[in-house]
Amino acid sequence: MERITSPGSRSGSCRDDKQFDGEIEGLMTEDDLQEAAVVPVTESTFTALLGLPANQAIELLHETESVKSPEIPTADIWKDSQEDQRTFSYPFNCSLTFPTNAALVERAARFSVFASAQDSPERCSIPSISSENSPKLKAEPANSESNRSSSPILSSSPTIPKQNQKSAKRKEREKVKGSVKKSKYVENGNKDGEKLPYVHVRARRGQATDSHSLAERARREKINARMKLLQELVPGCSKISGTALVLDEIINHVQSLQRQVELLSMRLAAVNPRIEFSFDSLLAAESGCLSTGSFPSTLTIEPMMWSELQFNGERRQQHQNQHQQLWEVDLLQPPVWERENYNNYHPSENSVFSYNSSAESVSMHSNQLKMEL
Amino acid sequence: MNSKSSPSGPCPHRAKFTRRFLRALARINKDRPTSSSHHEIRKRSRKIKIAADASMAYAVGSGRAWSRVMLWKLRNRTRYRAWIWSRVIASTRKRIDKGSKQGGELSRTDQLRQLVPGGEAMDFCNLLDEAAHYIKCLTTQVQVMRNIADFYFT
């Protein structure tokens, strides 16, 4: 694998880019300039990068795929700050020929993600160290979150075409979207094509992180939460696992409930008309159910009391009534007789409604009466 | 037998529903003919069922999509019966065609959509939400109706 090109080629390309030299002249010493071997990162001269120390090459890759990078000075400073020079071999274990822009960018993206990982391997620490050491150079720190600042830096150099910003944005997107903090690197299947807004999400380990899958995951979680609620509502559903079966159960339950409503309405329709719908007693029964919760007891009492009063016309239960507060009975009794004539029904209703609280206490007493009976 | 068997407790609309339903029941039974033929019973049971659904929907109010749809259906029922009937026919025809195309069985989601009022126009997430509330209210309705029916058969 060709890793190290001849120095001749390096210098040759250096001479080609005088303007690039001019840019970085203010930033580095003459020695460094020559040392840096200012090499435009073009496709054709990519192999020239191999002549540089590896860390410099990384930065170059980060910056552009086709234009000279202003980060070369920083690379130099890295070199100064570093004791040992990286071998050429380490980042270039893979193929060194980058025939297309896309491949180059992908590589740059990969390196950038490596750089931004906190527990990154040693090679990624290089850019971080460099970022600390070269703040004033406004070099794009490889692992900083302020990648957006790099775009103004990039735009400052007039010669840099749009592609520069494009690649930087792509890299930033990779860094922001990448599940970098906690997880190991997961190649994001080249999302470079889409220009998505920045999504500050922390994806879980090993999960895709583009906004589509995130939105889908949020939606799925919502649906799962609601399925859990439904499972609690429907009896016998909590043991079932699997959405389809749970849905089946839910459908069956709803159908059975609707059938029950129909049956009950049939039953109510068939109720013997002899028993008048004593509204107040029903209300008492229902409110008794609400207040006490022990509904059946009130049910058994009420009909005995009221129906007998209605049909027999005698107060057989009078001794039971006496157990209640008399004023309740007196107030409730007259409406019973009036109920024969529905014309007076509504006025009696109103009077009954105002005694709703009394109706509740009636039912409470009827609970005690049940025990007596 | 505990009437409050559901784990979520009594529905907050229970009292309102009861009152409305009882009033409706009284109204229905007011003009009840003495003859209790099957036909009459069936007609009355239909009226009672509609009254029950209506009172439940009124008790819930407009806070829920399914209650809104139900109220709308009930309101328009009296006025645009013919139109509703034509819509029902069209939808069943569409469903039959869809079913025959797909091979018969509706998917579970579609079945649920048919059961929950207004479910046709909801996305799945909201459909589950509405279905949960609808089940809760249906349970309350059944409990109250059963209590009333028991009350009159003892």
GROMACS .gro file of N, CA and C in nm, chain A residues 78-133:
model
  168
   78TRP      N    1   0.002   2.102   1.595
   78TRP     CA    2  -0.013   1.972   1.656
   78TRP      C    3   0.120   1.901   1.660
   79LYS      N    4   0.183   1.915   1.549
   79LYS     CA    5   0.308   1.843   1.539
   79LYS      C    6   0.404   1.894   1.645
   80ASP      N    7   0.399   2.024   1.664
   80ASP     CA    8   0.490   2.079   1.763
   80ASP      C    9   0.455   2.029   1.901
   81SER      N   10   0.329   2.032   1.927
   81SER     CA   11   0.289   1.997   2.063
   81SER      C   12   0.309   1.850   2.089
   82GLN      N   13   0.312   1.779   1.989
   82GLN     CA   14   0.319   1.636   2.013
   82GLN      C   15   0.460   1.590   2.019
   83GLU      N   16   0.478   1.493   2.097
   83GLU     CA   17   0.611   1.441   2.115
   83GLU      C   18   0.644   1.344   2.003
   84ASP      N   19   0.558   1.255   1.990
   84ASP     CA   20   0.588   1.154   1.889
   84ASP      C   21   0.502   1.180   1.766
   85GLN      N   22   0.560   1.153   1.663
   85GLN     CA   23   0.487   1.171   1.540
   85GLN      C   24   0.412   1.043   1.509
   86ARG      N   25   0.295   1.069   1.468
   86ARG     CA   26   0.217   0.950   1.438
   86ARG      C   27   0.274   0.883   1.316
   87THR      N   28   0.260   0.760   1.316
   87THR     CA   29   0.303   0.689   1.196
   87THR      C   30   0.202   0.714   1.086
   88PHE      N   31   0.253   0.696   0.975
   88PHE     CA   32   0.164   0.721   0.863
   88PHE      C   33   0.059   0.614   0.851
   89SER      N   34   0.088   0.505   0.912
   89SER     CA   35   0.005   0.391   0.877
   89SER      C   36  -0.132   0.394   0.944
   90TYR      N   37  -0.138   0.457   1.059
   90TYR     CA   38  -0.259   0.423   1.137
   90TYR      C   39  -0.392   0.463   1.075
   91PRO      N   40  -0.405   0.585   1.023
   91PRO     CA   41  -0.541   0.609   0.973
   91PRO      C   42  -0.565   0.552   0.836
   92PHE      N   43  -0.462   0.502   0.781
   92PHE     CA   44  -0.477   0.465   0.642
   92PHE      C   45  -0.471   0.315   0.626
   93ASN      N   46  -0.530   0.252   0.718
   93ASN     CA   47  -0.532   0.108   0.707
   93ASN      C   48  -0.621   0.063   0.593
   94CYS      N   49  -0.717   0.146   0.570
   94CYS     CA   50  -0.806   0.110   0.461
   94CYS      C   51  -0.749   0.163   0.331
   95SER      N   52  -0.832   0.155   0.235
   95SER     CA   53  -0.782   0.192   0.103
   95SER      C   54  -0.738   0.336   0.101
   96LEU      N   55  -0.631   0.359   0.034
   96LEU     CA   56  -0.578   0.494   0.032
   96LEU      C   57  -0.622   0.569  -0.091
   97THR      N   58  -0.672   0.501  -0.183
   97THR     CA   59  -0.714   0.570  -0.304
   97THR      C   60  -0.859   0.615  -0.287
   98PHE      N   61  -0.877   0.741  -0.309
   98PHE     CA   62  -1.012   0.795  -0.295
   98PHE      C   63  -1.056   0.848  -0.429
   99PRO      N   64  -1.111   0.765  -0.503
   99PRO     CA   65  -1.143   0.805  -0.640
   99PRO      C   66  -1.255   0.908  -0.648
  100THR      N   67  -1.346   0.905  -0.551
  100THR     CA   68  -1.461   0.994  -0.564
  100THR      C   69  -1.468   1.088  -0.444
  101ASN      N   70  -1.536   1.194  -0.468
  101ASN     CA   71  -1.557   1.289  -0.360
  101ASN      C   72  -1.635   1.229  -0.246
  102ALA      N   73  -1.730   1.152  -0.286
  102ALA     CA   74  -1.821   1.100  -0.183
  102ALA      C   75  -1.747   1.011  -0.087
  103ALA      N   76  -1.662   0.931  -0.142
  103ALA     CA   77  -1.587   0.839  -0.057
  103ALA      C   78  -1.498   0.918   0.037
  104LEU      N   79  -1.441   1.024  -0.016
  104LEU     CA   80  -1.353   1.105   0.067
  104LEU      C   81  -1.430   1.169   0.181
  105VAL      N   82  -1.545   1.219   0.143
  105VAL     CA   83  -1.625   1.284   0.247
  105VAL      C   84  -1.668   1.186   0.352
  106GLU      N   85  -1.699   1.070   0.306
  106GLU     CA   86  -1.741   0.968   0.401
  106GLU      C   87  -1.630   0.939   0.499
  107ARG      N   88  -1.512   0.933   0.446
  107ARG     CA   89  -1.399   0.907   0.531
  107ARG      C   90  -1.380   1.019   0.630
  108ALA      N   91  -1.395   1.139   0.577
  108ALA     CA   92  -1.383   1.255   0.665
  108ALA      C   93  -1.487   1.249   0.774
  109ALA      N   94  -1.605   1.211   0.735
  109ALA     CA   95  -1.712   1.201   0.835
  109ALA      C   96  -1.677   1.100   0.940
  110ARG      N   97  -1.624   0.989   0.892
  110ARG     CA   98  -1.591   0.884   0.988
  110ARG      C   99  -1.488   0.933   1.085
  111PHE      N  100  -1.390   1.000   1.032
  111PHE     CA  101  -1.285   1.048   1.121
  111PHE      C  102  -1.339   1.151   1.216
  112SER      N  103  -1.430   1.232   1.165
  112SER     CA  104  -1.483   1.334   1.253
  112SER      C  105  -1.560   1.272   1.366
  113VAL      N  106  -1.630   1.168   1.336
  113VAL     CA  107  -1.707   1.104   1.443
  113VAL      C  108  -1.613   1.040   1.541
  114PHE      N  109  -1.510   0.983   1.488
  114PHE     CA  110  -1.410   0.927   1.578
  114PHE      C  111  -1.358   1.034   1.670
  115ALA      N  112  -1.337   1.147   1.611
  115ALA     CA  113  -1.275   1.255   1.688
  115ALA      C  114  -1.367   1.302   1.798
  116SER      N  115  -1.494   1.299   1.770
  116SER     CA  116  -1.585   1.355   1.869
  116SER      C  117  -1.621   1.259   1.979
  117ALA      N  118  -1.583   1.136   1.965
  117ALA     CA  119  -1.614   1.040   2.070
  117ALA      C  120  -1.531   1.067   2.192
  118GLN      N  121  -1.593   1.065   2.304
  118GLN     CA  122  -1.519   1.096   2.426
  118GLN      C  123  -1.422   0.987   2.461
  119ASP      N  124  -1.472   0.867   2.453
  119ASP     CA  125  -1.383   0.756   2.483
  119ASP      C  126  -1.318   0.708   2.356
  120SER      N  127  -1.283   0.804   2.278
  120SER     CA  128  -1.229   0.768   2.148
  120SER      C  129  -1.091   0.708   2.165
  121PRO      N  130  -1.055   0.637   2.069
  121PRO     CA  131  -0.920   0.580   2.076
  121PRO      C  132  -0.816   0.691   2.068
  122GLU      N  133  -0.700   0.650   2.082
  122GLU     CA  134  -0.592   0.746   2.097
  122GLU      C  135  -0.580   0.837   1.976
  123ARG      N  136  -0.601   0.779   1.863
  123ARG     CA  137  -0.583   0.858   1.743
  123ARG      C  138  -0.678   0.975   1.738
  124CYS      N  139  -0.793   0.959   1.799
  124CYS     CA  140  -0.889   1.067   1.796
  124CYS      C  141  -0.855   1.173   1.897
  125SER      N  142  -0.771   1.140   1.985
  125SER     CA  143  -0.739   1.243   2.085
  125SER      C  144  -0.651   1.349   2.026
  126ILE      N  145  -0.595   1.315   1.914
  126ILE     CA  146  -0.504   1.411   1.854
  126ILE      C  147  -0.576   1.540   1.818
  127PRO      N  148  -0.684   1.531   1.747
  127PRO     CA  149  -0.753   1.656   1.715
  127PRO      C  150  -0.797   1.729   1.840
  128SER      N  151  -0.831   1.654   1.942
  128SER     CA  152  -0.877   1.723   2.062
  128SER      C  153  -0.763   1.800   2.124
  129ILE      N  154  -0.651   1.735   2.127
  129ILE     CA  155  -0.536   1.804   2.184
  129ILE      C  156  -0.505   1.927   2.101
  130SER      N  157  -0.513   1.907   1.973
  130SER     CA  158  -0.483   2.019   1.885
  130SER      C  159  -0.581   2.131   1.907
  131SER      N  160  -0.703   2.097   1.932
  131SER     CA  161  -0.804   2.203   1.950
  131SER      C  162  -0.773   2.282   2.075
  132GLU      N  163  -0.724   2.214   2.174
  132GLU     CA  164  -0.693   2.289   2.295
  132GLU      C  165  -0.574   2.381   2.273
  133ASN      N  166  -0.486   2.332   2.195
  133ASN     CA  167  -0.363   2.408   2.179
  133ASN      C  168  -0.375   2.519   2.077
   0.00000   0.00000   0.00000
